[in-house]
Tab-separated table of C-alpha atoms and ligand atoms in Angstrom:
chain	number	residue	atom	x	y	z
A	1	MET	CA	24.907	-9.597	1.015
A	2	GLN	CA	21.793	-7.512	1.466
A	3	HIS	CA	21.719	-5.008	4.330
A	4	SER	CA	18.791	-2.949	5.593
A	5	ASP	CA	18.898	-0.152	8.098
A	6	ILE	CA	15.952	-1.651	9.915
A	7	CYS	CA	14.304	-5.053	9.605
A	8	ILE	CA	10.766	-5.402	10.950
A	9	ALA	CA	9.166	-8.790	11.570
A	10	GLY	CA	5.395	-8.684	11.125
A	11	ALA	CA	3.359	-6.885	8.470
A	12	GLY	CA	0.330	-6.109	10.599
A	13	ILE	CA	-0.861	-2.566	11.200
A	14	ILE	CA	1.913	-1.970	13.758
A	15	GLY	CA	4.772	-3.271	11.592
A	16	LEU	CA	3.638	-1.533	8.394
A	17	SER	CA	2.812	1.769	10.119
A	18	LEU	CA	6.285	1.753	11.683
A	19	ALA	CA	7.841	0.860	8.327
A	20	LEU	CA	6.152	3.865	6.704
A	21	GLU	CA	7.202	6.229	9.477
A	22	LEU	CA	10.824	5.062	9.308
A	23	HIS	CA	10.821	5.212	5.518
A	24	HIS	CA	9.565	8.790	5.773
A	25	ARG	CA	12.616	9.524	7.928
A	26	GLY	CA	14.917	8.132	5.232
A	27	ALA	CA	15.636	4.603	6.491
A	28	ARG	CA	15.944	1.522	4.260
A	29	ILE	CA	13.367	-0.940	5.545
A	30	THR	CA	12.747	-4.655	5.092
A	31	VAL	CA	9.521	-6.139	6.461
A	32	LEU	CA	9.180	-9.892	6.931
A	33	GLU	CA	5.707	-11.428	6.961
A	34	GLN	CA	5.075	-15.123	7.599
A	35	ALA	CA	1.831	-15.164	5.587
A	36	MET	CA	-0.003	-12.235	3.971
A	37	PRO	CA	0.199	-8.603	5.135
A	38	LEU	CA	-2.549	-7.361	7.457
A	39	GLY	CA	-4.154	-10.790	7.440
A	40	GLU	CA	-4.673	-11.259	11.170
A	41	ALA	CA	-5.808	-8.976	14.037
A	42	SER	CA	-5.402	-5.846	11.866
A	43	THR	CA	-8.383	-6.757	9.709
A	44	ALA	CA	-10.372	-8.708	12.336
A	45	ALA	CA	-10.697	-5.579	14.489
A	46	ALA	CA	-13.835	-3.477	14.915
A	47	GLY	CA	-11.959	-0.216	14.304
A	48	MET	CA	-13.101	1.821	17.305
A	49	LEU	CA	-10.602	4.550	18.243
A	50	ALA	CA	-11.657	4.030	21.850
A	51	ALA	CA	-9.112	6.137	23.734
A	52	ALA	CA	-11.549	6.823	26.592
A	53	ASP	CA	-12.935	3.310	27.031
A	54	PRO	CA	-13.046	2.906	30.838
A	55	ASP	CA	-11.988	-0.720	30.404
A	56	ASN	CA	-8.583	0.347	29.056
A	57	PRO	CA	-5.767	0.383	31.630
A	58	PRO	CA	-5.271	4.016	32.799
A	59	ALA	CA	-1.584	3.847	31.780
A	60	LEU	CA	-2.664	3.410	28.157
A	61	ARG	CA	-4.143	6.914	28.047
A	62	PRO	CA	-1.028	8.967	27.098
A	63	LEU	CA	-0.275	6.655	24.160
A	64	SER	CA	-3.965	6.629	23.148
A	65	ASP	CA	-4.231	10.421	23.284
A	66	LEU	CA	-1.042	10.823	21.261
A	67	SER	CA	-2.437	8.436	18.663
A	68	ILE	CA	-5.726	10.319	18.415
A	69	SER	CA	-3.765	13.521	17.821
A	70	LEU	CA	-1.681	11.843	15.096
A	71	TYR	CA	-4.550	10.094	13.296
A	72	PRO	CA	-5.397	12.932	10.868
A	73	SER	CA	-1.797	13.231	9.607
A	74	TYR	CA	-1.447	9.429	9.518
A	75	LEU	CA	-4.524	9.124	7.275
A	76	THR	CA	-3.313	12.027	5.129
A	77	ARG	CA	0.018	10.275	4.580
A	78	LEU	CA	-1.787	7.071	3.601
A	79	ARG	CA	-3.965	9.024	1.174
A	80	ASP	CA	-1.027	10.891	-0.348
A	81	LEU	CA	0.881	7.662	-0.954
A	82	SER	CA	-1.995	5.374	-1.907
A	83	GLY	CA	-4.571	7.708	-3.431
A	84	LEU	CA	-7.103	6.068	-1.106
A	85	GLU	CA	-9.228	7.945	1.418
A	86	VAL	CA	-9.984	6.061	4.655
A	87	PRO	CA	-13.337	7.428	5.824
A	88	LEU	CA	-14.425	7.725	9.438
A	89	HIS	CA	-17.691	5.843	9.912
A	90	THR	CA	-18.866	7.172	13.283
A	91	SER	CA	-18.023	10.170	15.441
A	92	ARG	CA	-19.517	9.328	18.821
A	93	ALA	CA	-20.024	6.395	21.160
A	94	LEU	CA	-22.525	5.624	23.875
A	95	GLN	CA	-20.448	3.974	26.560
A	96	ALA	CA	-21.958	2.097	29.507
A	97	LEU	CA	-19.885	2.604	32.632
A	98	PRO	CA	-18.577	-0.506	34.374
A	99	GLU	CA	-20.565	-1.221	37.574
A	100	HIS	CA	-17.605	-0.486	39.844
A	101	MET	CA	-17.128	3.026	38.423
A	102	ALA	CA	-18.253	5.977	40.517
A	103	GLU	CA	-21.161	8.114	39.348
A	104	THR	CA	-20.105	11.096	37.213
A	105	SER	CA	-21.940	14.219	36.085
A	106	ALA	CA	-21.486	12.999	32.508
A	107	VAL	CA	-23.951	10.128	33.023
A	108	LEU	CA	-26.868	10.760	30.675
A	109	SER	CA	-30.408	11.101	31.954
A	110	ALA	CA	-33.061	8.774	30.518
A	111	ASP	CA	-34.401	11.709	28.468
A	112	ALA	CA	-31.002	12.623	27.075
A	113	LEU	CA	-30.345	8.996	26.171
A	114	ARG	CA	-33.713	8.739	24.406
A	115	GLN	CA	-32.907	11.813	22.334
A	116	ILE	CA	-29.581	10.380	21.207
A	117	LEU	CA	-30.754	6.835	20.504
A	118	PRO	CA	-34.489	6.201	21.030
A	119	GLN	CA	-34.122	2.503	20.167
A	120	LEU	CA	-31.732	1.812	23.085
A	121	THR	CA	-33.025	-0.194	26.050
A	122	PRO	CA	-30.410	0.712	28.657
A	123	GLY	CA	-31.776	-1.377	31.553
A	124	ASN	CA	-30.015	-0.182	34.697
A	125	ARG	CA	-26.792	0.669	32.832
A	126	ARG	CA	-25.350	4.191	33.117
A	127	PHE	CA	-24.317	5.643	29.755
A	128	VAL	CA	-22.023	8.514	28.858
A	129	LEU	CA	-21.526	10.002	25.376
A	130	LEU	CA	-17.942	9.972	24.090
A	131	ASP	CA	-16.467	11.944	21.185
A	132	GLU	CA	-14.937	8.933	19.517
A	133	HIS	CA	-14.416	7.947	15.915
A	134	SER	CA	-14.360	4.565	14.249
A	135	LEU	CA	-13.114	3.396	10.878
A	136	ASP	CA	-13.243	0.183	8.889
A	137	PRO	CA	-9.960	-1.692	9.449
A	138	ARG	CA	-10.316	-3.382	6.043
A	139	GLN	CA	-10.390	-0.003	4.314
A	140	LEU	CA	-7.446	1.077	6.461
A	141	ALA	CA	-5.531	-2.084	5.555
A	142	THR	CA	-6.108	-1.577	1.821
A	143	ALA	CA	-4.802	1.990	2.002
A	144	LEU	CA	-1.868	1.098	4.266
A	145	LEU	CA	-0.694	-1.737	2.032
A	146	ALA	CA	-1.028	0.393	-1.102
A	147	ALA	CA	0.914	3.162	0.666
A	148	VAL	CA	3.722	0.788	1.608
A	149	ARG	CA	3.809	-0.588	-1.943
A	150	ALA	CA	4.174	2.973	-3.275
A	151	THR	CA	7.486	3.299	-1.406
A	152	THR	CA	10.834	1.492	-1.569
A	153	ILE	CA	10.023	-0.512	1.573
A	154	GLU	CA	10.868	-4.138	0.841
A	155	LEU	CA	7.941	-6.293	1.921
A	156	ARG	CA	8.695	-10.029	1.916
A	157	THR	CA	5.520	-12.063	2.261
A	158	GLN	CA	5.448	-15.802	3.032
A	159	THR	CA	8.750	-15.271	4.845
A	160	LYS	CA	8.593	-16.481	8.408
A	161	PHE	CA	10.864	-14.799	10.926
A	162	LEU	CA	12.780	-17.417	12.920
A	163	SER	CA	15.354	-15.633	15.101
A	164	ALA	CA	17.462	-12.483	15.445
A	165	LYS	CA	21.022	-12.473	16.779
A	166	SER	CA	22.962	-9.299	17.609
A	167	SER	CA	26.530	-9.319	16.376
A	168	GLY	CA	28.639	-6.190	16.706
A	169	ASP	CA	26.782	-3.221	15.223
A	170	ALA	CA	24.373	-5.378	13.265
A	171	VAL	CA	21.632	-7.936	13.699
A	172	GLU	CA	21.523	-11.197	11.792
A	173	ILE	CA	17.950	-12.264	11.167
A	174	GLN	CA	17.137	-15.828	10.218
A	175	THR	CA	14.016	-16.422	8.167
A	176	ALA	CA	12.522	-19.526	6.601
A	177	ALA	CA	13.860	-18.141	3.292
A	178	GLY	CA	17.403	-17.127	4.231
A	179	THR	CA	19.268	-14.531	6.268
A	180	VAL	CA	18.688	-10.772	6.442
A	181	HIS	CA	21.273	-8.367	7.850
A	182	ALA	CA	20.156	-5.085	9.386
A	183	SER	CA	21.456	-2.420	11.733
A	184	GLN	CA	18.355	-2.733	13.916
A	185	PHE	CA	15.572	-5.270	14.307
A	186	VAL	CA	11.985	-4.732	15.553
A	187	ASP	CA	9.613	-7.525	16.569
A	188	CYS	CA	6.101	-6.496	15.462
A	189	THR	CA	4.729	-10.027	15.221
A	190	GLY	CA	1.736	-9.332	17.478
A	191	ALA	CA	0.228	-12.519	18.870
A	192	TRP	CA	3.097	-14.474	17.294
A	193	SER	CA	5.717	-12.711	19.409
A	194	THR	CA	7.244	-14.932	22.098
A	195	GLN	CA	6.466	-12.091	24.547
A	196	THR	CA	2.676	-12.034	24.041
A	197	ALA	CA	-0.190	-14.526	23.980
A	198	PRO	CA	-3.167	-14.756	21.606
A	199	LYS	CA	-6.594	-13.790	22.973
A	200	LYS	CA	-9.317	-14.907	20.609
A	201	GLY	CA	-12.224	-12.639	19.662
A	202	GLN	CA	-15.227	-13.865	17.665
A	203	MET	CA	-17.492	-11.296	16.064
A	204	LEU	CA	-20.159	-10.804	13.428
A	205	ALA	CA	-21.548	-8.327	10.948
A	206	VAL	CA	-25.279	-7.816	10.472
A	207	ALA	CA	-27.382	-5.842	8.027
A	208	LEU	CA	-29.093	-3.039	9.926
A	209	PRO	CA	-32.896	-3.104	9.632
A	210	ALA	CA	-34.532	0.080	8.339
A	211	SER	CA	-36.063	0.557	11.811
A	212	LEU	CA	-32.549	1.018	13.246
A	213	PRO	CA	-30.646	3.759	11.393
A	214	LEU	CA	-27.763	3.458	13.865
A	215	ALA	CA	-25.066	6.126	13.604
A	216	THR	CA	-23.530	5.817	17.091
A	217	VAL	CA	-21.311	3.118	18.563
A	218	VAL	CA	-22.946	1.421	21.561
A	219	ARG	CA	-20.528	-0.221	23.993
A	220	THR	CA	-20.831	-1.920	27.366
A	221	PRO	CA	-18.080	-3.814	29.187
A	222	ASP	CA	-19.448	-7.003	27.534
A	223	ILE	CA	-20.483	-6.052	24.015
A	224	TYR	CA	-20.071	-3.446	21.313
A	225	ILE	CA	-22.160	-2.532	18.287
A	226	VAL	CA	-20.323	-0.510	15.645
A	227	PRO	CA	-22.279	0.851	12.663
A	228	ARG	CA	-20.544	1.044	9.312
A	229	ALA	CA	-21.711	3.577	6.782
A	230	ALA	CA	-21.138	2.273	3.267
A	231	GLY	CA	-22.699	5.439	1.840
A	232	PRO	CA	-24.510	8.308	3.495
A	233	LYS	CA	-26.497	5.848	5.649
A	234	PRO	CA	-25.240	3.069	7.936
A	235	THR	CA	-26.178	-0.241	6.365
A	236	ARG	CA	-24.403	-2.748	8.551
A	237	ALA	CA	-23.055	-3.087	12.053
A	238	ILE	CA	-20.227	-5.060	13.595
A	239	ILE	CA	-21.027	-6.832	16.858
A	240	GLY	CA	-18.277	-8.138	19.111
A	241	ALA	CA	-16.625	-9.772	20.746
A	242	THR	CA	-15.683	-12.840	22.739
A	243	VAL	CA	-12.469	-12.726	24.766
A	244	GLU	CA	-11.047	-16.249	24.923
A	245	ASP	CA	-7.882	-18.181	25.615
A	246	ALA	CA	-7.883	-20.645	22.730
A	247	GLY	CA	-4.291	-20.599	21.530
A	248	PHE	CA	-4.103	-19.941	17.791
A	249	ASP	CA	-7.497	-21.505	17.088
A	250	LYS	CA	-9.748	-19.190	15.078
A	251	THR	CA	-12.780	-21.455	14.767
A	252	VAL	CA	-16.056	-19.539	14.751
A	253	HIS	CA	-18.752	-21.199	16.859
A	254	PRO	CA	-22.354	-20.467	15.806
A	255	ALA	CA	-23.493	-20.669	19.461
A	256	ASP	CA	-21.056	-17.893	20.437
A	257	ILE	CA	-22.159	-15.760	17.494
A	258	ALA	CA	-25.816	-16.276	18.474
A	259	ARG	CA	-25.003	-15.270	22.071
A	260	LEU	CA	-23.262	-12.068	20.925
A	261	LYS	CA	-26.233	-11.214	18.740
A	262	ALA	CA	-28.636	-11.882	21.632
A	263	GLN	CA	-26.590	-9.591	23.923
A	264	ALA	CA	-26.659	-6.861	21.285
A	265	THR	CA	-30.412	-7.394	20.822
A	266	SER	CA	-30.998	-6.886	24.542
A	267	LEU	CA	-29.627	-3.345	24.031
A	268	LEU	CA	-31.172	-2.672	20.621
A	269	PRO	CA	-34.265	-4.908	20.185
A	270	GLN	CA	-34.527	-4.060	16.454
A	271	LEU	CA	-31.422	-6.230	15.944
A	272	ALA	CA	-33.567	-9.335	16.520
A	273	ASP	CA	-34.468	-9.306	12.817
A	274	ALA	CA	-31.038	-8.292	11.558
A	275	THR	CA	-29.598	-10.634	8.938
A	276	LEU	CA	-26.227	-12.176	9.703
A	277	LEU	CA	-23.791	-11.152	6.956
A	278	GLU	CA	-20.474	-12.522	8.180
A	279	SER	CA	-18.748	-13.939	11.223
A	280	TRP	CA	-15.037	-14.306	11.960
A	281	ALA	CA	-12.435	-14.564	14.683
A	282	GLY	CA	-9.181	-12.720	15.328
A	283	LEU	CA	-6.273	-13.130	17.722
A	284	ARG	CA	-5.454	-10.116	19.898
A	285	PRO	CA	-1.856	-9.974	21.146
A	286	VAL	CA	-2.115	-9.693	24.924
A	287	THR	CA	0.350	-9.077	27.754
A	288	ALA	CA	-0.237	-9.752	31.461
A	289	ASP	CA	-1.032	-6.095	32.250
A	290	HIS	CA	-2.850	-5.391	28.944
A	291	LEU	CA	-0.262	-2.750	28.006
A	292	PRO	CA	1.903	-2.951	24.884
A	293	LEU	CA	5.624	-3.643	24.867
A	294	LEU	CA	7.405	-0.709	23.259
A	295	GLY	CA	11.142	-0.271	23.344
A	296	ALA	CA	14.534	-1.922	23.344
A	297	THR	CA	14.712	-5.590	24.252
A	298	PRO	CA	16.869	-5.803	27.394
A	299	SER	CA	20.372	-7.249	26.916
A	300	ARG	CA	19.975	-7.640	23.144
A	301	THR	CA	21.781	-4.882	21.275
A	302	ASN	CA	19.873	-3.187	18.429
A	303	HIS	CA	16.865	-5.400	19.116
A	304	PHE	CA	13.452	-3.782	19.755
A	305	ILE	CA	9.842	-4.821	20.213
A	306	ALA	CA	6.499	-3.127	19.452
A	307	ALA	CA	3.798	-5.687	20.218
A	308	GLY	CA	1.023	-6.563	22.669
A	309	HIS	CA	-1.513	-3.909	21.648
A	310	TYR	CA	-4.325	-6.236	22.765
A	311	ARG	CA	-7.726	-4.625	21.976
A	312	ASN	CA	-6.363	-1.334	20.641
A	313	GLY	CA	-3.984	-1.987	17.756
A	314	ILE	CA	-5.923	0.170	15.295
A	315	LEU	CA	-6.145	3.043	17.780
A	316	LEU	CA	-2.488	2.835	18.801
A	317	ALA	CA	-0.781	2.337	15.409
A	318	PRO	CA	0.063	5.998	14.629
A	319	ALA	CA	1.491	6.705	18.097
A	320	THR	CA	3.374	3.417	18.183
A	321	ALA	CA	4.943	4.161	14.798
A	322	HIS	CA	5.819	7.676	15.935
A	323	VAL	CA	7.446	6.864	19.282
A	324	MET	CA	9.205	3.737	18.010
A	325	ALA	CA	10.626	5.668	15.047
A	326	GLN	CA	11.812	8.343	17.473
A	327	LEU	CA	13.475	5.679	19.623
A	328	LEU	CA	15.095	3.923	16.657
A	329	THR	CA	16.483	7.158	15.253
A	330	GLY	CA	17.884	8.375	18.572
A	331	GLU	CA	15.253	11.017	19.354
A	332	THR	CA	13.502	11.409	22.696
A	333	PRO	CA	10.022	9.882	22.372
A	334	ALA	CA	7.111	12.339	22.518
A	335	ILE	CA	5.757	10.654	25.655
A	336	SER	CA	7.325	8.610	28.432
A	337	LEU	CA	7.511	4.976	27.363
A	338	SER	CA	8.231	3.667	30.852
A	339	PRO	CA	4.717	2.148	31.345
A	340	TYR	CA	5.316	0.161	28.142
A	341	SER	CA	8.910	-0.855	28.854
A	342	PRO	CA	9.721	-4.383	27.649
A	343	SER	CA	11.898	-4.835	30.750
A	344	ARG	CA	8.751	-5.375	32.846
A	345	VAL	CA	8.281	-8.787	31.216
A	346	LEU	CA	11.634	-9.673	29.616
B	401	LIG	N1	-10.998	-3.833	19.808
B	401	LIG	C1	-12.135	-4.644	19.983
B	401	LIG	C2	-11.899	-5.961	20.533
B	401	LIG	O1	-10.832	-6.255	21.037
B	401	LIG	O2	-12.782	-6.782	20.509
């Protein structure tokens, strides 16, 4: 009978980042994935490390800040294991403040805004400039999967997690392809967790016209435009995203894509001529308060959850892996996890 120290359900960015962190600490890990690794929200994301987005719940900030501080070592570990560098594509973001937010001294004057991005038509929006990086989640996924495959982590694809039952010091995990025994179990199934719901996001990629050499993320409460630099110059931009309750439906509707592009064009008129390269939809795992669930599942021994990262899974992966690994190995987590306690919903 096979026995792992820790069995993780879900091979998205959260599950695989946690697997790597636990492996680094010497644990034997099995990861169960119902389809293909990193095939859902992890690669649908825009990749903004938006720790200071004013639309994030304030209680997300300590976890976000911890993640930002861990990102360099996280990427170094991926590079050391995979041989693949994950480049940062942008290093600043123009953020429009939500209407309800009070005026701050950081709000840019029209002149300052023109100097940063002359093509922007801000309307009556108030913009601030954030030190914020972005990366391409597809490049991150390639490096993360190669890193995992360079270790002894057992990754079982096409193996759907069905249930986990605590018995004594162990957990018995039922899958569509048999039983796994482990000392501890972690639910990292994202939008497929019974404790979260899917929130659909449709988005698109466009080729940037030569008249718009965009190197800065532009974000309002309704829309974001994220340039991707394939070489020294940005050549494409990601535009997103809808926020919809549509169950597990990932249909892309041309009318929604056209509306997103029109919204982006109202900010950057040069996008009117931008060629559509791709469009897709992803399913964000959401909770009622938009905060993740991190910790032990109440009244289920050796059973944990790390899910519900909603719009910030890419940002929060390193910190989630770090604090969950601390929790699973009996250390005190680096930050208080009480705002993220699963007992608030379970
Ligand atoms: N993280 C971007 C989005 O949720 O659309």
